[in-house]
Amino acid sequence: MSDQEGGKGSPKSSSLGPYEEAMEALSSLITRRTRADDSNVGDQFSLLYDYLKMLDLEEPIANMKIIHVAGTKGKGSTCTFTESILRNCGFRTGLFTSPHLIDIRERFRLDGMEICEEKFLAYFWWCYDRLKEKTDDNIPMPTYFRFLALVAFKIFAAEQVDVAIMEVGLGGKYDATNVVQSPIVCGITSLGYDHMEILGNTLGEIAGEKAGIFKNRIPAFTVPQPDEAMHVLEEKASLLNVPLQVVTPLDAKLLNGLRLGLEGEHQYLNAGLAIALCFTWLKRTGHVGDIYMEQTDTLPEQFVKGLTSASLQGRAQIVPDQHIKSERSNELVFFLDGAHSPESMEVCARWFSLAIKEYNPDQTLFHQQLNNSKLSHEVVKSTYHGERGSQRKSTPVEYRFKILL
C-alpha cells in the first residue's frame, strides 16, 4: 500500500507497540449491548452502506468475484477447502473467516497465508482513521465484527485478489458480509440451533436468516438439511429465482488414495459443497477452459491437491508436543477441536474416538468397552450438560475427555 493511500496509518503517542495499539483501538469497538438489541444504533444494517461510502469501497466490492458462505456448522472448513482448491488452480485468493484462535490476522488470508503484520497495520489504520474522522453521533463507529469485515473488503480490493471467499459471521441477512450485492455463487452449510436469541427458536427461522445471503438469480448450493430448514431454503430461493442445488458428500475414491487435509468424516460433506462452489465459480467467471472438468467420475488434479492440502487450526487438529524428547512410543499428543454445540461435540467425539486408535493402535483407550457411538453419546451428554450447571461429580468419561481435549 502506498503512502498516498494512508498506508502507514496515523502516528500515535503511546507506550504500546504498533500492533498492541491497533488491538486497543479494535477493542474500543466492542459494545456491551448484545447483537440482538435493536436499540443499539451501531447494529443497524443500513449503516454498513454509509461505511462503504466513507471508505470508497462500493465499486471495489461490486467488482470482486466473491464466494459467500453461511451456515451453522462447517462454514470455516468449507471456505478453507474452497480457497485451497482455487489457489491450487492458480488464482490469487482472499479468505475472510472467523473467529481466530490466537491472532486476529488469522481472519485475513492472502494466498493461503495470514496477512503479514505490516500490511495488516497499514490497512487497519487506513480504515480506522477514515471512519473515525467521518463518523458522528448519528453514524457511530462500526462495531467490532463489522469493522473487521470492512477491513477484509479493503484488503482484498487493494491486494487485487482474483477471488474473495467470505464466511458469514452470524446469521446471514444482517451480517456485515452481506453488503455483497452480486456474489458469483453462494453456499449454505449444515444448519442447526445456534445463536437462537438472535436468529430464532426454530430451524425454519434460522434457515430464513441464513438464506438472507441469496441474491436474485445467483446460483446457490447447500447440503442435505432437516426438512423444516430445507423447505425454507427452497422457498427463499424460489422467491429470488435462485437455482438452488443440494450437493452430496465427496466420494473418497475421487482423492486417489489420499486423505482430506481436514480430518473427520463430516468433512467429506463440506468438501462436496466446496467442489460445487469452485466449479460454479470457474464457470461463471469464464475460467472453465483452464481446468479440465468434463469427466464426472474424476476430479481435476488441482482440486485433489487443494482438498488434500487444506489446513485449518482448531478443527480436528492433532498436535504432538515438540518440546518433549522421549524415546517412548506414547509421546504427549494434543487432540484439538473447537466444537461448541451438542451436534458439533458429537461429531468431535466420533472423530476423537477413531483418531486416538489410528494414531496409536497399541493403546486401548476408554477400557475398550465403549464403541464409537456410545462414546460420542456419553462425551456429549456428560460435557455439555456439565457446562449447563450440573452439580454432579464428573464421570470417568467426562474426566478423561477433558484431559485429552
XYZ file of N, CA and C in Angstrom, residues 147-281:
405
model
N -16.374 -3.838 11.659
C -15.128 -3.178 11.276
C -14.179 -4.182 10.635
N -14.072 -5.379 11.197
C -13.179 -6.388 10.639
C -13.610 -6.792 9.232
N -14.916 -6.882 9.005
C -15.398 -7.211 7.664
C -15.036 -6.108 6.670
N -15.148 -4.865 7.103
C -14.776 -3.743 6.237
C -13.285 -3.774 5.923
N -12.478 -4.089 6.918
C -11.035 -4.213 6.698
C -10.756 -5.325 5.690
N -11.491 -6.433 5.804
C -11.297 -7.544 4.860
C -11.585 -7.096 3.429
N -12.679 -6.390 3.237
C -13.005 -5.902 1.895
C -11.912 -4.967 1.372
N -11.389 -4.109 2.250
C -10.321 -3.191 1.856
C -9.065 -3.965 1.461
N -8.706 -4.957 2.257
C -7.516 -5.758 1.971
C -7.650 -6.453 0.622
N -8.776 -7.117 0.398
C -8.938 -7.894 -0.827
C -9.014 -6.996 -2.056
N -9.589 -5.798 -1.888
C -9.646 -4.864 -3.013
C -8.252 -4.339 -3.339
N -7.526 -3.908 -2.314
C -6.198 -3.334 -2.531
C -5.203 -4.374 -3.034
N -5.347 -5.611 -2.571
C -4.429 -6.680 -2.970
C -4.828 -7.323 -4.295
N -5.946 -6.874 -4.845
C -6.408 -7.320 -6.163
C -6.486 -8.844 -6.267
N -7.189 -9.453 -5.341
C -7.354 -10.903 -5.389
C -8.272 -11.274 -6.552
N -8.086 -12.466 -7.088
C -8.959 -12.957 -8.157
C -10.300 -13.417 -7.599
N -10.270 -13.974 -6.390
C -11.485 -14.468 -5.746
C -11.424 -14.142 -4.264
N -12.551 -13.684 -3.711
C -12.660 -13.434 -2.277
C -13.690 -14.404 -1.712
N -13.270 -15.227 -0.761
C -14.173 -16.169 -0.102
C -14.543 -15.573 1.242
N -15.825 -15.257 1.425
C -16.289 -14.556 2.617
C -17.177 -15.478 3.451
N -16.740 -15.750 4.675
C -17.547 -16.535 5.608
C -18.427 -15.600 6.432
N -19.708 -15.898 6.476
C -20.641 -15.125 7.296
C -20.255 -15.267 8.764
N -20.325 -14.163 9.502
C -20.014 -14.219 10.923
C -21.169 -14.761 11.740
N -22.364 -14.210 11.511
C -23.550 -14.604 12.272
C -24.784 -14.443 11.397
N -25.577 -15.497 11.301
C -26.808 -15.407 10.519
C -26.525 -15.326 9.039
N -26.892 -14.203 8.441
C -26.693 -14.022 7.013
C -27.340 -12.744 6.533
N -28.638 -12.614 6.775
C -29.399 -11.476 6.270
C -28.829 -10.146 6.736
N -28.490 -10.051 8.021
C -27.987 -8.800 8.574
C -26.517 -8.870 8.956
N -25.809 -9.851 8.410
C -24.380 -9.961 8.691
C -23.616 -8.919 7.891
N -22.500 -8.461 8.443
C -21.709 -7.419 7.779
C -21.233 -7.842 6.396
N -20.990 -9.138 6.203
C -20.521 -9.598 4.895
C -21.617 -9.518 3.834
N -22.859 -9.340 4.263
C -23.968 -9.364 3.311
C -24.186 -8.028 2.592
N -23.213 -7.135 2.684
C -23.257 -5.944 1.828
C -22.913 -6.325 0.383
N -22.458 -7.537 0.194
C -22.170 -8.040 -1.152
C -23.479 -8.173 -1.915
N -23.602 -7.486 -3.022
C -24.843 -7.484 -3.795
C -24.856 -8.503 -4.924
N -23.684 -8.804 -5.472
C -23.628 -9.708 -6.627
C -22.496 -10.716 -6.486
N -22.639 -11.662 -5.557
C -21.615 -12.708 -5.463
C -21.661 -13.596 -6.700
N -20.605 -14.336 -6.914
C -20.596 -15.277 -8.042
C -21.425 -16.508 -7.709
N -21.335 -16.967 -6.465
C -22.072 -18.146 -6.021
C -22.172 -18.104 -4.499
N -23.238 -18.700 -3.962
C -23.452 -18.740 -2.510
C -23.531 -20.186 -2.031
N -23.176 -20.404 -0.773
C -23.257 -21.730 -0.178
C -23.867 -21.675 1.207
N -24.668 -22.685 1.543
C -25.239 -22.825 2.885
C -24.799 -24.174 3.434
N -24.025 -24.165 4.501
C -23.556 -25.406 5.112
C -24.647 -25.972 6.031
N -24.320 -27.009 6.773
C -25.291 -27.668 7.654
C -25.898 -26.678 8.640
N -27.204 -26.784 8.837
C -27.917 -25.877 9.728
C -28.288 -26.576 11.025
N -28.272 -25.822 12.114
C -28.629 -26.345 13.423
C -28.988 -25.202 14.339
N -29.113 -25.507 15.619
C -29.511 -24.498 16.596
C -28.289 -23.795 17.160
N -28.184 -22.506 16.905
C -27.078 -21.704 17.417
C -27.499 -20.236 17.390
N -27.054 -19.454 18.354
C -27.399 -18.030 18.442
C -28.914 -17.825 18.342
N -29.651 -18.642 19.057
C -31.113 -18.628 18.939
C -31.727 -17.321 19.433
N -31.041 -16.636 20.353
C -31.576 -15.368 20.847
C -31.586 -14.298 19.759
N -30.836 -14.553 18.698
C -30.739 -13.597 17.601
C -31.431 -14.114 16.342
N -31.214 -15.403 16.039
C -31.650 -15.941 14.751
C -33.024 -16.592 14.776
N -33.531 -16.925 15.962
C -34.844 -17.559 16.037
C -34.811 -18.867 16.795
N -35.982 -19.339 17.186
C -36.091 -20.522 18.034
C -36.368 -21.805 17.271
N -36.591 -21.699 15.966
C -36.863 -22.890 15.163
C -35.856 -22.981 14.022
N -35.711 -24.192 13.493
C -34.805 -24.370 12.355
C -35.277 -23.564 11.150
N -36.590 -23.425 11.017
C -37.121 -22.639 9.914
C -36.719 -21.179 10.014
N -36.812 -20.615 11.209
C -36.420 -19.217 11.406
C -34.924 -19.034 11.171
N -34.148 -19.968 11.672
C -32.698 -19.898 11.488
C -32.342 -20.017 10.004
N -32.992 -20.941 9.307
C -32.740 -21.107 7.873
C -33.098 -19.841 7.108
N -34.163 -19.160 7.537
C -34.559 -17.922 6.884
C -33.498 -16.849 6.995
N -32.850 -16.778 8.162
C -31.766 -15.809 8.345
C -30.564 -16.162 7.484
N -30.211 -17.443 7.447
C -29.066 -17.875 6.636
C -29.319 -17.640 5.152
N -30.556 -17.875 4.720
C -30.907 -17.691 3.313
C -30.906 -16.223 2.915
N -30.698 -15.351 3.877
C -30.619 -13.926 3.584
C -29.460 -13.556 2.678
N -28.505 -14.476 2.473
C -27.391 -14.171 1.560
C -27.752 -14.469 0.110
N -28.903 -15.129 -0.125
C -29.314 -15.401 -1.506
C -29.538 -14.085 -2.243
N -29.108 -14.041 -3.491
C -29.307 -12.868 -4.340
C -30.020 -13.287 -5.627
N -30.741 -12.373 -6.200
C -31.567 -12.660 -7.368
C -30.783 -13.362 -8.482
N -31.226 -14.563 -8.819
C -30.693 -15.370 -9.923
C -29.236 -15.822 -9.747
N -28.671 -15.597 -8.575
C -27.301 -16.061 -8.311
C -27.361 -17.510 -7.837
N -26.644 -18.438 -8.474
C -26.713 -19.843 -8.075
C -26.259 -20.060 -6.639
N -26.884 -21.025 -5.998
C -26.559 -21.349 -4.608
C -26.571 -22.856 -4.417
N -25.782 -23.307 -3.464
C -25.694 -24.729 -3.140
C -25.846 -24.915 -1.641
N -26.406 -26.056 -1.273
C -26.474 -26.412 0.136
C -26.258 -27.914 0.261
N -26.199 -28.380 1.485
C -26.045 -29.800 1.776
C -27.396 -30.327 2.256
N -27.580 -31.636 2.364
C -28.856 -32.148 2.883
C -29.165 -31.526 4.244
N -30.384 -31.049 4.406
C -30.813 -30.353 5.610
C -32.056 -31.028 6.195
N -32.356 -30.787 7.477
C -33.646 -31.225 8.024
C -34.791 -30.634 7.199
N -35.889 -31.340 7.105
C -36.996 -30.925 6.247
C -37.451 -29.501 6.517
N -37.557 -29.132 7.787
C -38.029 -27.790 8.133
C -37.117 -26.716 7.560
N -35.809 -26.935 7.675
C -34.844 -25.964 7.159
C -34.834 -25.969 5.632
N -34.859 -27.154 5.026
C -34.798 -27.239 3.572
C -36.007 -26.570 2.925
N -37.163 -26.718 3.539
C -38.373 -26.097 2.992
C -38.213 -24.585 2.929
N -37.654 -24.000 3.964
C -37.468 -22.547 3.998
C -36.426 -22.116 2.969
N -35.323 -22.844 2.870
C -34.297 -22.506 1.881
C -34.872 -22.539 0.466
N -35.645 -23.569 0.170
C -36.233 -23.690 -1.160
C -37.233 -22.567 -1.426
N -37.992 -22.203 -0.396
C -38.969 -21.121 -0.539
C -38.285 -19.793 -0.808
N -37.230 -19.493 -0.028
C -36.488 -18.246 -0.217
C -35.814 -18.218 -1.589
N -35.282 -19.353 -2.006
C -34.626 -19.432 -3.311
C -35.629 -19.190 -4.436
N -36.814 -19.759 -4.302
C -37.840 -19.594 -5.321
C -38.253 -18.137 -5.479
N -38.378 -17.421 -4.375
C -38.787 -16.012 -4.411
C -37.778 -15.149 -5.167
N -36.500 -15.550 -5.133
C -35.433 -14.765 -5.770
C -34.935 -15.395 -7.068
N -35.662 -16.412 -7.535
C -35.252 -17.110 -8.763
C -33.823 -17.646 -8.654
N -33.486 -18.114 -7.472
C -32.152 -18.665 -7.218
C -32.144 -20.150 -7.578
N -31.272 -20.583 -8.494
C -31.138 -22.015 -8.774
C -30.394 -22.700 -7.629
N -31.155 -23.279 -6.703
C -30.586 -23.901 -5.509
C -30.421 -25.395 -5.739
N -29.218 -25.903 -5.503
C -28.940 -27.332 -5.667
C -28.398 -27.914 -4.367
N -28.735 -29.167 -4.117
C -28.251 -29.887 -2.939
C -27.115 -30.798 -3.371
N -25.976 -30.656 -2.700
C -24.820 -31.487 -3.049
C -24.693 -32.650 -2.080
N -24.008 -33.671 -2.514
C -23.768 -34.853 -1.682
C -22.316 -34.862 -1.218
N -22.015 -35.660 -0.195
C -20.629 -35.724 0.276
C -19.675 -36.184 -0.818
N -18.463 -35.738 -0.757
C -17.428 -36.161 -1.697
C -17.182 -37.659 -1.561
N -17.104 -38.342 -2.678
C -16.735 -39.753 -2.697
C -15.227 -39.837 -2.467
N -14.817 -40.496 -1.393
C -13.402 -40.571 -1.034
C -12.551 -41.173 -2.141
N -13.148 -41.989 -2.999
C -12.392 -42.621 -4.083
C -11.824 -41.591 -5.059
N -12.465 -40.428 -5.135
C -12.014 -39.409 -6.076
C -10.701 -38.749 -5.641
N -10.252 -39.039 -4.424
C -8.998 -38.455 -3.930
C -7.791 -39.314 -4.279
N -8.017 -40.378 -5.012
C -6.908 -41.224 -5.497
C -6.047 -41.782 -4.369
N -6.708 -42.227 -3.324
C -5.981 -42.840 -2.223
C -5.457 -41.867 -1.184
N -5.622 -40.585 -1.420
C -5.168 -39.568 -0.455
C -6.290 -39.243 0.531
N -5.959 -38.434 1.543
C -6.933 -38.072 2.561
C -7.172 -36.573 2.532
N -8.348 -36.175 2.954
C -8.643 -34.747 3.059
C -7.681 -34.084 4.037
N -7.369 -32.825 3.762
C -6.473 -32.093 4.655
C -7.084 -31.822 6.009
N -8.405 -31.799 6.092
C -9.122 -31.605 7.358
C -9.724 -32.938 7.775
N -9.466 -33.338 9.009
C -9.853 -34.662 9.481
C -11.335 -34.732 9.854
N -11.880 -35.938 9.807
C -13.252 -36.181 10.240
C -14.148 -36.556 9.069
N -15.034 -37.519 9.294
C -15.931 -37.963 8.231
C -16.848 -36.844 7.750
N -17.222 -35.934 8.667
C -18.120 -34.839 8.296
C -17.493 -33.901 7.266
N -16.171 -33.933 7.158
C -15.514 -33.024 6.219
C -15.765 -33.406 4.761
N -16.188 -34.641 4.500
C -16.491 -35.022 3.122
C -17.734 -34.288 2.619
N -18.635 -33.942 3.546
C -19.802 -33.150 3.177
C -19.386 -31.719 2.846
N -18.522 -31.143 3.699
C -18.016 -29.794 3.440
C -17.197 -29.748 2.150
N -16.436 -30.802 1.903
C -15.623 -30.861 0.680
C -16.516 -30.925 -0.559
N -17.625 -31.675 -0.479
C -18.546 -31.755 -1.602
C -19.144 -30.398 -1.935
N -19.474 -29.629 -0.897
C -20.011 -28.288 -1.102
C -18.950 -27.375 -1.705
N -17.726 -27.470 -1.207
C -16.633 -26.646 -1.724
C -16.383 -26.921 -3.208
N -16.445 -28.175 -3.596
C -16.241 -28.539 -5.005
C -17.304 -27.878 -5.888
N -18.556 -27.935 -5.445
C -19.642 -27.320 -6.216
C -19.448 -25.811 -6.329
N -19.034 -25.179 -5.250
C -18.801 -23.739 -5.268
C -17.673 -23.388 -6.240
N -16.606 -24.182 -6.216
C -15.456 -23.899 -7.086
C -15.782 -24.128 -8.560
N -16.447 -25.236 -8.876
C -16.831 -25.492 -10.266
C -17.687 -24.346 -10.803
N -18.650 -23.927 -9.988
C -19.552 -22.861 -10.429
C -18.811 -21.541 -10.583
N -17.910 -21.247 -9.658
C -17.118 -20.012 -9.751
C -16.290 -20.018 -11.038
